[in-house]
Coordinates of N, CA and C in Angstrom, one line a residue:
Chain A
Q1 N -58.1 115.4 15.1 CA -58.0 114.4 14.6 C -57.7 113.4 15.7
K2 N -57.7 112.1 15.5 CA -57.3 111.0 16.6 C -55.5 110.7 16.0
E3 N -54.6 110.7 16.9 CA -53.3 110.2 16.2 C -53.5 108.8 15.5
V4 N -54.2 107.5 16.0 CA -54.6 106.2 15.3 C -56.2 106.2 15.6
E5 N -56.6 105.9 14.2 CA -58.0 105.4 13.7 C -57.9 104.3 13.3
Q6 N -59.3 103.3 14.1 CA -59.3 102.1 14.2 C -60.9 101.8 13.5
D7 N -61.4 101.4 12.9 CA -62.8 100.9 12.6 C -63.3 100.5 13.7
P8 N -64.0 100.8 15.0 CA -64.4 100.3 15.7 C -65.6 98.5 15.9
G9 N -65.8 98.6 14.6 CA -67.0 97.1 14.3 C -68.2 97.8 14.8
P10 N -69.2 96.6 15.3 CA -68.2 95.2 15.2 C -68.3 94.7 13.7
L11 N -67.6 93.6 13.6 CA -67.0 93.0 12.0 C -67.0 91.3 12.9
S12 N -68.4 90.8 11.7 CA -68.8 89.5 12.0 C -68.7 88.7 11.5
V13 N -68.1 87.6 10.7 CA -67.7 86.7 10.2 C -67.4 85.3 10.4
P14 N -67.9 84.4 9.3 CA -68.2 83.0 9.7 C -67.1 82.4 10.0
E15 N -67.4 81.2 10.4 CA -66.0 80.5 11.3 C -64.9 80.1 9.9
G16 N -63.9 80.1 9.5 CA -62.7 79.8 8.6 C -62.8 81.0 7.7
A17 N -63.1 82.3 7.7 CA -63.1 83.2 7.2 C -61.8 84.0 7.1
I18 N -61.3 85.0 6.5 CA -60.1 85.5 6.7 C -60.6 86.7 7.2
V19 N -59.6 86.9 7.7 CA -60.5 88.3 8.5 C -59.4 89.5 8.4
S20 N -59.3 90.5 8.2 CA -58.6 92.0 8.0 C -59.0 92.9 9.0
L21 N -58.0 93.5 9.9 CA -57.9 94.5 10.7 C -57.2 95.4 10.2
N22 N -57.5 96.6 10.3 CA -56.9 97.9 9.8 C -56.8 99.3 10.8
C23 N -55.7 99.6 11.0 CA -55.7 101.0 11.4 C -54.7 102.0 10.6
T24 N -55.1 103.2 10.5 CA -54.3 104.6 10.1 C -53.6 105.1 11.3
Y25 N -52.6 105.9 10.9 CA -52.0 106.3 11.9 C -51.2 107.9 10.9
S26 N -51.1 109.4 12.1 CA -51.1 110.1 11.3 C -49.2 110.6 11.8
N27 N -48.6 110.1 12.9 CA -47.5 110.3 13.5 C -46.8 110.0 12.3
S28 N -45.7 109.8 12.0 CA -44.6 109.3 11.2 C -43.5 109.2 12.3
A29 N -43.7 109.4 13.4 CA -42.2 109.2 14.3 C -43.1 107.6 14.8
F30 N -43.7 107.4 14.7 CA -44.1 105.8 15.1 C -43.0 104.7 14.3
Q31 N -42.5 104.0 15.1 CA -41.7 103.2 14.3 C -42.1 101.6 15.0
Y32 N -42.6 101.3 16.4 CA -43.2 100.2 16.5 C -44.6 99.8 16.7
F33 N -45.0 98.5 16.4 CA -46.3 98.5 15.8 C -47.5 97.2 16.3
M34 N -48.1 97.4 16.9 CA -48.4 95.9 17.8 C -49.6 95.9 17.5
W35 N -49.9 94.6 17.5 CA -51.8 94.7 17.8 C -52.1 93.3 18.9
Y36 N -52.8 93.7 19.6 CA -53.4 93.0 20.8 C -54.6 93.0 21.2
R37 N -55.0 91.6 21.2 CA -56.2 91.2 21.9 C -56.7 90.8 23.1
Q38 N -58.3 91.6 23.3 CA -58.8 91.9 24.1 C -59.9 91.3 24.4
Y39 N -59.8 90.1 25.0 CA -61.1 89.2 25.6 C -62.3 90.6 26.6
S40 N -63.4 89.8 26.9 CA -64.0 90.8 27.4 C -63.7 90.5 28.8
R41 N -63.8 91.6 29.4 CA -63.4 91.7 31.0 C -62.2 91.1 31.1
K42 N -61.1 91.2 30.3 CA -60.2 91.0 30.6 C -58.6 92.3 30.0
G43 N -57.6 91.9 30.4 CA -56.3 93.0 29.6 C -55.6 92.0 28.5
P44 N -55.2 93.4 27.8 CA -55.0 93.2 26.4 C -53.7 92.5 26.4
E45 N -54.0 91.9 25.2 CA -52.2 90.6 25.3 C -51.6 90.9 23.9
L46 N -50.4 90.5 24.3 CA -49.9 91.2 22.6 C -49.8 89.9 21.7
L47 N -50.8 90.1 20.3 CA -50.4 88.9 19.3 C -49.7 88.7 18.6
M48 N -49.4 90.7 17.7 CA -48.1 90.7 17.2 C -47.5 91.9 17.3
Y49 N -46.0 91.6 16.6 CA -45.2 93.0 17.1 C -44.2 92.9 15.9
T50 N -44.1 94.3 15.2 CA -43.3 94.3 14.1 C -42.7 95.6 14.4
Y51 N -41.8 95.8 14.0 CA -40.6 97.3 14.0 C -40.7 97.8 12.2
S52 N -40.7 98.8 12.8 CA -40.9 99.6 10.8 C -41.6 98.7 9.9
S53 N -41.4 99.2 8.9 CA -42.5 98.4 8.0 C -42.0 96.9 7.4
G54 N -43.1 96.4 6.7 CA -42.4 94.7 6.3 C -44.1 94.0 7.1
N55 N -43.2 92.9 6.7 CA -44.5 91.5 7.1 C -43.6 90.9 8.3
K56 N -44.8 90.0 9.1 CA -44.5 89.3 10.1 C -45.6 88.2 10.1
E57 N -45.6 87.1 10.1 CA -46.4 85.9 10.2 C -46.0 85.1 11.4
D58 N -47.5 84.7 12.2 CA -47.2 83.3 13.6 C -48.2 83.0 13.2
G59 N -48.2 81.6 12.9 CA -49.5 80.9 12.7 C -50.1 81.2 11.7
R60 N -51.6 81.8 12.3 CA -52.8 82.2 11.6 C -52.9 83.1 11.3
F61 N -51.7 84.5 12.2 CA -51.7 85.7 12.1 C -50.8 86.1 11.2
T62 N -50.9 87.2 10.2 CA -50.4 88.3 9.2 C -50.1 89.6 9.8
A63 N -49.3 90.2 10.2 CA -49.6 91.8 10.7 C -48.9 92.2 9.6
Q64 N -48.9 93.3 9.1 CA -48.4 94.4 8.1 C -48.2 95.7 8.3
V65 N -47.2 96.3 8.1 CA -46.8 98.2 8.3 C -46.8 98.6 6.9
D66 N -47.2 99.3 6.4 CA -47.0 100.0 5.0 C -46.8 101.8 5.7
K67 N -45.6 102.0 6.3 CA -44.8 103.4 7.2 C -45.5 104.6 5.6
S68 N -45.2 104.0 4.6 CA -45.4 104.9 3.5 C -47.4 105.7 3.5
S69 N -47.5 104.9 3.6 CA -49.2 105.0 3.5 C -49.5 105.2 5.4
K70 N -48.8 105.4 6.2 CA -49.2 105.1 7.4 C -50.5 104.5 7.1
Y71 N -50.3 102.9 7.5 CA -51.2 102.0 7.1 C -50.3 100.8 7.8
I72 N -51.5 100.0 8.8 CA -50.8 98.9 9.6 C -52.3 97.6 9.2
S73 N -52.5 96.6 8.7 CA -53.3 95.8 9.1 C -52.7 94.5 10.1
L74 N -53.7 93.6 10.2 CA -53.9 92.0 10.5 C -54.6 91.3 10.1
F75 N -54.0 90.3 9.5 CA -54.9 89.4 9.3 C -55.1 87.9 9.8
I76 N -55.8 87.8 9.7 CA -56.4 86.4 10.5 C -56.6 85.2 9.7
R77 N -56.4 83.8 9.2 CA -56.6 83.2 8.4 C -57.5 81.9 9.3
D78 N -58.3 81.7 8.6 CA -58.8 80.3 9.1 C -59.7 80.9 10.4
S79 N -60.6 81.8 10.8 CA -61.2 82.2 11.7 C -61.5 81.6 13.0
Q80 N -61.5 81.2 14.1 CA -62.0 80.4 14.6 C -63.3 81.2 15.4
P81 N -63.7 81.2 16.2 CA -65.0 81.3 17.5 C -63.3 81.9 18.6
S82 N -62.9 81.0 18.8 CA -61.9 81.6 20.0 C -61.6 82.8 19.7
D83 N -61.4 83.5 18.1 CA -60.6 84.7 18.4 C -61.6 85.7 18.4
S84 N -63.1 85.6 18.3 CA -63.9 86.4 18.7 C -63.3 87.1 20.2
A85 N -63.1 88.8 20.0 CA -62.4 89.9 20.6 C -62.6 90.9 20.5
T86 N -61.8 92.0 20.9 CA -62.0 93.3 20.7 C -60.3 93.3 20.0
Y87 N -59.3 93.5 19.2 CA -58.6 93.6 18.6 C -58.0 95.3 18.3
L88 N -56.7 95.2 19.3 CA -56.7 97.0 18.9 C -55.1 97.1 18.8
C89 N -55.4 98.0 17.7 CA -53.5 98.6 17.3 C -53.4 99.3 18.3
A90 N -51.8 98.6 18.5 CA -51.0 99.8 19.1 C -49.5 100.4 18.9
M91 N -49.3 101.9 18.9 CA -47.7 101.8 18.1 C -46.8 102.7 19.0
S92 N -45.9 102.6 19.1 CA -45.0 103.8 19.6 C -43.7 104.5 19.1
H93 N -42.9 105.1 19.6 CA -41.9 105.5 18.8 C -40.0 105.6 19.6
T94 N -39.2 105.5 18.7 CA -38.1 105.4 19.4 C -38.1 106.1 20.8
G95 N -37.7 105.6 21.6 CA -37.6 106.5 23.0 C -39.0 107.1 23.8
G96 N -39.9 105.6 23.3 CA -41.5 106.3 24.1 C -41.5 105.5 25.6
G97 N -40.8 104.3 25.8 CA -40.8 104.1 26.4 C -41.4 103.1 26.8
N98 N -42.9 103.3 27.3 CA -44.1 102.1 27.8 C -45.2 103.0 27.2
K99 N -44.9 104.1 26.5 CA -46.1 104.9 26.2 C -46.8 104.5 24.9
L100 N -47.8 103.9 24.7 CA -48.3 103.2 23.7 C -49.6 103.9 23.0
T101 N -49.5 104.1 22.0 CA -50.9 104.9 21.3 C -51.8 103.8 20.8
F102 N -53.4 103.5 21.0 CA -53.6 102.5 20.9 C -54.3 103.2 20.0
G103 N -55.6 102.1 19.4 CA -56.8 102.6 18.8 C -57.5 102.7 19.3
T104 N -59.2 102.5 18.6 CA -60.1 102.3 19.5 C -60.5 100.8 19.8
G105 N -60.1 100.0 18.9 CA -60.6 98.5 18.7 C -61.4 97.9 18.2
T106 N -61.2 97.2 17.3 CA -62.3 96.4 16.4 C -62.8 95.0 17.1
Q107 N -64.7 95.1 17.6 CA -65.2 94.1 17.7 C -64.8 92.9 16.9
L108 N -65.0 91.4 17.4 CA -64.9 90.6 16.1 C -65.5 89.9 16.6
K109 N -66.6 89.0 16.0 CA -66.8 88.2 16.4 C -67.1 87.1 15.2
V110 N -66.8 85.7 15.0 CA -66.3 84.8 14.3 C -67.8 83.7 15.1
E111 N -68.5 83.5 13.9 CA -70.0 83.0 13.8 C -69.7 81.2 13.6
L112 N -70.4 80.5 14.6 CA -70.3 79.0 13.9 C -71.1 78.4 12.5
Chain B
D1 N -45.6 81.2 37.1 CA -44.7 82.5 36.6 C -46.3 83.5 37.1
A2 N -46.0 84.5 38.2 CA -47.4 85.1 38.1 C -47.6 86.4 37.3
G3 N -48.3 86.2 36.6 CA -48.3 87.6 35.7 C -48.7 89.0 36.3
V4 N -49.6 89.6 35.9 CA -49.2 91.2 36.5 C -50.4 91.0 36.9
T5 N -50.7 91.2 38.9 CA -52.0 91.4 39.4 C -52.5 92.6 39.9
Q6 N -53.8 93.1 39.6 CA -54.0 94.4 40.1 C -55.0 94.1 40.9
S7 N -55.2 94.9 41.9 CA -56.5 94.8 43.1 C -57.1 96.4 43.3
P8 N -58.6 96.5 43.8 CA -59.4 95.7 43.7 C -59.8 95.8 41.8
T9 N -60.4 94.7 41.9 CA -61.3 94.0 40.3 C -62.0 95.4 40.0
H10 N -62.8 95.7 40.8 CA -63.9 96.3 40.8 C -64.3 97.5 42.0
L11 N -64.8 98.6 42.2 CA -64.9 99.5 42.9 C -65.9 100.5 42.6
I12 N -66.4 100.7 43.6 CA -67.9 102.3 42.8 C -67.6 103.0 44.0
K13 N -67.2 104.8 43.8 CA -67.0 105.5 44.4 C -68.0 106.8 44.2
T14 N -67.7 107.7 44.9 CA -68.7 109.3 44.3 C -68.1 110.0 44.0
R15 N -68.0 111.3 42.9 CA -67.5 112.3 42.9 C -66.7 112.9 44.5
G16 N -65.9 113.1 44.3 CA -65.2 113.9 45.1 C -63.9 113.3 46.0
Q17 N -64.8 112.0 45.9 CA -63.5 111.2 46.4 C -62.5 110.8 45.9
Q18 N -61.6 110.1 46.7 CA -60.3 109.5 46.1 C -60.4 108.0 46.2
V19 N -59.4 107.6 45.3 CA -59.2 106.0 45.0 C -57.6 105.8 45.3
T20 N -57.8 104.6 45.5 CA -55.9 104.1 45.1 C -56.3 102.2 44.6
L21 N -54.8 102.4 43.5 CA -55.2 101.2 42.5 C -53.8 100.5 42.9
R22 N -54.0 98.8 43.2 CA -52.3 99.1 43.1 C -52.6 97.1 42.2
C23 N -50.9 97.7 42.0 CA -50.7 96.6 41.2 C -49.3 96.3 41.4
S24 N -48.5 94.4 40.9 CA -47.9 93.9 41.3 C -47.2 93.1 39.9
P25 N -46.2 93.4 39.4 CA -45.5 93.4 37.8 C -45.3 92.1 37.9
K26 N -45.2 91.9 36.4 CA -44.7 90.5 36.8 C -43.8 90.0 36.9
S27 N -43.5 88.7 37.4 CA -42.2 88.5 37.9 C -41.0 88.9 36.8
G28 N -39.7 89.4 37.6 CA -38.7 89.6 37.3 C -39.0 91.3 36.5
H29 N -40.1 91.7 36.2 CA -40.4 92.8 35.4 C -40.6 94.1 36.7
D30 N -39.6 95.3 36.1 CA -39.0 96.5 37.2 C -39.1 98.1 36.6
T31 N -40.6 97.8 35.7 CA -41.4 98.9 34.8 C -42.8 98.9 34.9
V32 N -43.2 99.7 35.4 CA -44.6 100.0 35.6 C -45.6 100.6 35.3
S33 N -46.6 100.4 33.7 CA -46.8 101.7 33.5 C -48.6 101.8 33.8
W34 N -49.3 103.0 33.9 CA -50.9 102.5 33.5 C -51.2 103.5 32.9
Y35 N -52.9 102.5 32.4 CA -53.6 103.2 31.2 C -54.9 103.1 31.6
Q36 N -55.4 104.3 30.9 CA -57.2 104.2 31.2 C -58.1 103.9 30.1
Q37 N -59.1 103.0 30.3 CA -59.8 102.7 29.1 C -61.0 102.9 29.4
A38 N -61.7 103.5 28.8 CA -63.1 104.0 29.4 C -63.8 103.0 28.3
L39 N -64.9 103.1 28.5 CA -66.2 102.3 27.6 C -65.6 102.4 26.4
G40 N -65.3 101.1 25.5 CA -65.8 101.4 24.1 C -64.3 102.0 23.3
Q41 N -63.7 102.2 23.9 CA -62.3 103.0 24.1 C -60.6 102.6 24.1
G42 N -60.2 102.2 23.4 CA -58.7 101.7 23.7 C -58.3 101.9 24.9
P43 N -56.9 101.8 25.5 CA -56.0 102.3 26.9 C -55.6 103.5 25.9
Q44 N -55.3 104.7 26.7 CA -54.7 105.8 27.3 C -53.4 106.0 28.1
F45 N -52.6 106.2 27.9 CA -51.3 105.8 28.5 C -51.1 106.9 29.3
I46 N -51.2 106.8 30.6 CA -51.4 107.7 32.1 C -49.8 108.4 32.1
F47 N -49.0 107.1 33.2 CA -47.5 107.2 33.1 C -46.8 106.2 33.2
Q48 N -46.0 107.0 34.0 CA -45.2 105.6 33.8 C -44.0 105.1 34.5
Y49 N -43.8 104.1 35.8 CA -42.8 104.2 36.9 C -41.7 103.1 36.7
Y50 N -40.3 104.1 36.9 CA -38.8 103.1 36.6 C -38.2 103.3 37.4
E51 N -37.4 102.4 38.8 CA -37.0 103.1 39.7 C -37.6 104.1 40.3
E52 N -38.5 103.7 41.3 CA -39.3 104.6 41.5 C -39.7 106.1 41.7
E53 N -39.4 106.3 40.0 CA -39.8 107.9 39.6 C -40.2 107.5 38.5
E54 N -41.2 108.7 38.2 CA -42.3 109.1 37.3 C -41.5 109.0 36.3
R55 N -41.5 108.5 34.5 CA -40.5 108.8 33.6 C -41.0 109.3 33.0
Q56 N -42.2 108.9 32.6 CA -43.2 109.6 31.6 C -44.6 109.8 31.9
R57 N -45.2 110.6 31.2 CA -46.7 111.0 31.5 C -47.4 111.6 30.5
G58 N -48.6 110.8 30.5 CA -49.5 111.1 29.1 C -50.1 112.5 29.2
N59 N -51.6 113.0 28.8 CA -51.9 114.2 29.1 C -53.1 113.7 30.3
F60 N -53.4 113.4 31.1 CA -53.9 113.6 32.2 C -53.9 114.2 32.9
P61 N -54.4 115.1 34.1 CA -54.2 116.3 35.1 C -53.0 115.7 36.5
D62 N -53.3 116.6 37.0 CA -52.2 116.1 38.3 C -53.2 115.5 39.3
R63 N -53.9 115.4 39.1 CA -55.5 114.7 40.2 C -55.1 113.5 40.5
F64 N -54.1 112.7 38.7 CA -53.9 111.1 38.9 C -52.2 111.4 39.2
S65 N -51.9 110.5 39.7 CA -50.7 110.9 40.8 C -50.6 109.5 40.9
G66 N -49.3 108.8 41.2 CA -48.8 107.6 41.3 C -47.3 107.3 42.3
H67 N -47.3 106.3 42.5 CA -46.1 105.5 43.2 C -45.3 104.2 42.8
Q68 N -44.0 104.1 43.6 CA -43.6 102.9 43.3 C -42.9 102.7 43.7
Y69 N -43.1 101.0 44.6 CA -41.9 100.7 45.9 C -40.7 100.0 45.2
P70 N -39.8 99.9 46.3 CA -38.6 99.2 46.0 C -38.9 98.0 45.1
N71 N -40.3 97.2 45.9 CA -40.0 96.0 45.1 C -40.6 96.0 43.8
Y72 N -40.7 97.3 43.2 CA -41.6 97.2 41.8 C -42.9 97.4 41.5
S73 N -43.8 97.2 42.9 CA -44.9 97.1 43.1 C -45.0 99.0 43.0
S74 N -46.9 98.9 42.6 CA -47.4 100.1 42.4 C -48.3 100.8 42.5
E75 N -48.6 102.1 42.7 CA -50.0 102.4 43.1 C -50.7 103.6 42.0
L76 N -51.7 103.8 41.8 CA -52.1 104.7 41.2 C -53.3 105.2 42.2
N77 N -52.7 106.9 42.2 CA -54.3 107.1 43.1 C -55.1 108.5 42.2
V78 N -56.1 108.3 42.3 CA -57.0 109.6 41.4 C -58.0 110.5 43.2
N79 N -57.4 111.7 42.6 CA -57.9 112.4 43.8 C -59.1 113.6 42.8
A80 N -60.5 114.0 43.8 CA -61.2 114.2 43.4 C -61.9 113.9 42.1
L81 N -62.5 112.9 42.4 CA -62.9 112.2 41.2 C -64.6 112.4 40.5
L82 N -64.1 112.9 39.1 CA -65.3 113.1 38.4 C -66.1 111.5 38.0
L83 N -67.1 112.4 37.6 CA -67.7 111.0 36.5 C -67.1 110.5 35.3
G84 N -66.6 111.3 34.6 CA -65.4 110.4 33.6 C -64.3 110.1 33.8
D85 N -63.6 109.7 34.9 CA -62.8 108.9 35.7 C -63.4 107.7 35.5
S86 N -64.7 107.4 35.4 CA -65.2 105.8 35.5 C -64.6 105.2 34.1
A87 N -64.2 104.3 34.2 CA -63.1 103.8 32.7 C -62.3 102.1 33.6
L88 N -62.0 101.5 33.4 CA -61.3 100.2 33.5 C -59.3 100.9 33.8
Y89 N -59.0 100.5 34.3 CA -57.8 100.9 34.5 C -56.7 100.2 34.7
L90 N -55.6 99.7 33.7 CA -54.9 98.9 33.3 C -53.0 99.1 33.9
C91 N -52.7 98.1 34.4 CA -51.9 98.2 34.6 C -50.6 97.1 33.8
A92 N -49.4 97.6 33.5 CA -48.8 97.3 32.2 C -47.7 97.0 33.0
S93 N -46.7 96.1 32.8 CA -45.1 96.0 33.1 C -44.2 95.4 32.2
S94 N -43.0 95.9 32.2 CA -41.7 95.3 31.6 C -40.8 95.3 32.0
L95 N -39.7 95.2 31.0 CA -38.6 94.8 31.7 C -37.6 96.4 31.2
R96 N -36.6 96.8 31.9 CA -36.1 98.3 31.9 C -36.4 99.4 31.0
G97 N -38.3 99.0 30.6 CA -38.8 100.7 30.7 C -38.5 100.5 29.1
V98 N -38.0 98.8 28.6 CA -38.1 99.2 26.9 C -38.8 98.6 26.8
V99 N -39.8 99.0 25.8 CA -41.1 98.5 25.4 C -40.9 97.7 23.7
A100 N -41.6 96.5 23.7 CA -41.6 96.1 21.9 C -40.4 95.7 21.8
V101 N -39.5 95.0 22.2 CA -38.3 94.3 22.4 C -38.9 93.1 22.3
P102 N -38.9 92.7 21.0 CA -39.1 90.7 21.5 C -37.9 90.3 22.4
N103 N -38.7 89.5 23.1 CA -38.5 88.8 24.6 C -38.2 89.3 25.9
T104 N -37.8 90.4 25.5 CA -37.4 91.5 26.8 C -38.3 92.8 26.8
G105 N -38.5 93.3 26.0 CA -39.7 94.4 26.0 C -40.9 94.7 26.0
E106 N -41.5 93.2 26.3 CA -42.9 93.4 25.9 C -43.9 93.7 27.0
L107 N -44.6 94.2 26.7 CA -45.4 94.8 27.3 C -47.0 93.9 28.0
F108 N -46.7 93.7 29.6 CA -47.7 92.5 29.7 C -49.3 93.4 30.5
F109 N -50.2 93.6 30.2 CA -51.1 94.0 30.7 C -52.2 93.0 32.4
G110 N -52.5 93.5 33.2 CA -53.0 92.9 34.4 C -54.4 92.8 33.7
E111 N -55.0 92.1 34.2 CA -57.0 92.6 34.1 C -57.5 93.8 34.3
G112 N -57.2 94.3 35.1 CA -57.6 95.6 35.1 C -58.2 95.9 36.4
S113 N -58.7 97.3 36.9 CA -59.3 97.6 37.9 C -60.3 98.1 37.5
R114 N -61.8 97.8 38.0 CA -63.2 99.2 37.4 C -63.7 99.6 37.7
L115 N -63.1 100.8 37.9 CA -63.6 101.8 38.7 C -64.6 102.6 37.9
T116 N -65.8 102.5 38.9 CA -67.4 103.3 38.6 C -67.5 104.8 39.8
V117 N -68.0 105.7 39.3 CA -68.0 107.3 40.2 C -69.1 107.6 39.2
L118 N -69.9 107.2 41.1 CA -71.6 107.5 40.8 C -71.3 109.4 41.1

């Protein structure tokens, strides 16, 4: 069993839709939770970062962490074609340095 | 402000050969990590360098080695290449080896070096 599970998709939605992306994990030591966006043939870029449980909002993006269920989510409101990319969840534990454990990524396509 | 730069962007090798990939961290960063991303997978941590020493290592064999120079740039070396080593190799940099602390430890990735082993 992988430490981090993520539905690979692909996920196709119409422009303006609300998108929900999710990951589950098994390592209870994870404390830092991140969402990265990766466009084709590019490196991942950090979208959202959350420490421990709770919600965080940044513009059209909302990240949620439920440590009791070992479940994290990223919501994208009013999705745009420019949001079409692969979304990777990543997590780390205290003292983990730069060792992030990534999900496999969910490929999202937002259609006009 | 230059971000993380990697070279070469693409390369093709044959089984058994050796390869060296290079990375320059984002200006002001002193810590470099390397990740391997196979097609359709998330990146996997290879190792992290700080103060010219390997500080952490993921589950990769000794064929994977690295180096960090005094100017913080880094190299990833892979010996005795296998077909399974074909992947996108990503370099990421941060400050002081602290990850995921807003504005100080954010991990910045380069665009990667795509290695194909035939």
